[in-house]
Tab-separated table of C-alpha atoms in Angstrom:
chain	number	residue	atom	x	y	z
A	1	MET	CA	-9.707	2.989	21.632
A	2	SER	CA	-7.794	1.183	18.903
A	3	ASN	CA	-5.629	-1.874	19.318
A	4	ARG	CA	-2.298	-1.652	17.553
A	5	LEU	CA	0.903	-3.582	17.016
A	6	ILE	CA	4.283	-1.972	17.779
A	7	CYS	CA	7.867	-2.912	16.947
A	8	GLY	CA	10.059	-3.118	20.042
A	9	ILE	CA	13.118	-2.024	18.039
A	10	CYS	CA	12.112	0.841	15.722
A	11	VAL	CA	8.846	1.680	17.573
A	12	SER	CA	6.890	1.541	14.306
A	13	GLU	CA	3.141	1.050	14.851
A	14	LYS	CA	0.433	-0.483	12.681
A	15	GLU	CA	-3.273	-1.153	13.058
A	16	MET	CA	-4.328	-4.556	14.326
A	17	PRO	CA	-5.178	-6.723	11.284
A	18	THR	CA	-8.858	-7.438	10.706
A	19	CYS	CA	-10.746	-10.511	9.576
A	20	CYS	CA	-14.500	-10.849	9.015
A	21	ASP	CA	-14.713	-7.023	9.470
A	22	ARG	CA	-13.464	-7.262	13.095
A	23	SER	CA	-10.071	-6.819	14.754
A	24	MET	CA	-8.188	-10.040	15.332
A	25	ILE	CA	-7.028	-10.944	18.851
A	26	VAL	CA	-3.579	-12.041	20.035
A	27	LYS	CA	-3.604	-15.667	21.196
A	28	ASN	CA	-0.231	-17.040	22.332
A	29	VAL	CA	2.070	-16.211	19.384
A	30	TYR	CA	-0.647	-15.903	16.713
A	31	LEU	CA	-3.504	-13.649	15.669
A	32	LEU	CA	-6.912	-15.280	15.937
A	33	CYS	CA	-10.216	-14.607	14.206
A	34	CYS	CA	-13.025	-15.669	16.523
A	35	CYS	CA	-15.789	-15.412	13.902
A	36	SER	CA	-15.167	-18.511	11.839
A	37	ASP	CA	-13.333	-21.835	12.044
A	38	GLU	CA	-12.178	-21.348	8.439
A	39	CYS	CA	-10.245	-18.188	9.360
A	40	GLY	CA	-8.488	-19.481	12.469
A	41	TYR	CA	-4.907	-18.478	13.252
A	42	ASN	CA	-2.567	-16.144	11.341
A	43	PRO	CA	1.037	-15.218	12.155
A	44	ILE	CA	1.721	-11.967	14.011
A	45	PRO	CA	3.308	-9.468	11.574
A	46	GLU	CA	7.059	-8.921	11.855
A	47	CYS	CA	9.172	-5.766	11.813
A	48	CYS	CA	12.980	-5.548	12.194
A	49	ASP	CA	13.092	-9.386	11.958
A	50	GLN	CA	10.960	-9.942	15.088
A	51	LYS	CA	7.262	-10.352	15.865
A	52	MET	CA	5.495	-7.106	16.686
A	53	ASP	CA	4.121	-6.564	20.207
A	54	TYR	CA	0.489	-5.874	21.121
A	55	LEU	CA	-0.127	-2.289	22.240
A	56	PHE	CA	-3.232	-1.278	24.194
A	57	ALA	CA	-4.001	2.260	23.028
């Protein structure tokens, strides 16, 4: 099972970004690395001028 991001407009998909060799998790409107305080939050990637949605695959 792989977690992916999908664009709600063009339906383009991409792999969930990784940090510290692990997939990041979606937390509110950000991506979060749970391994280290230094990593913290990153913005969710955008496509078609909007944030991509989380897709359980």
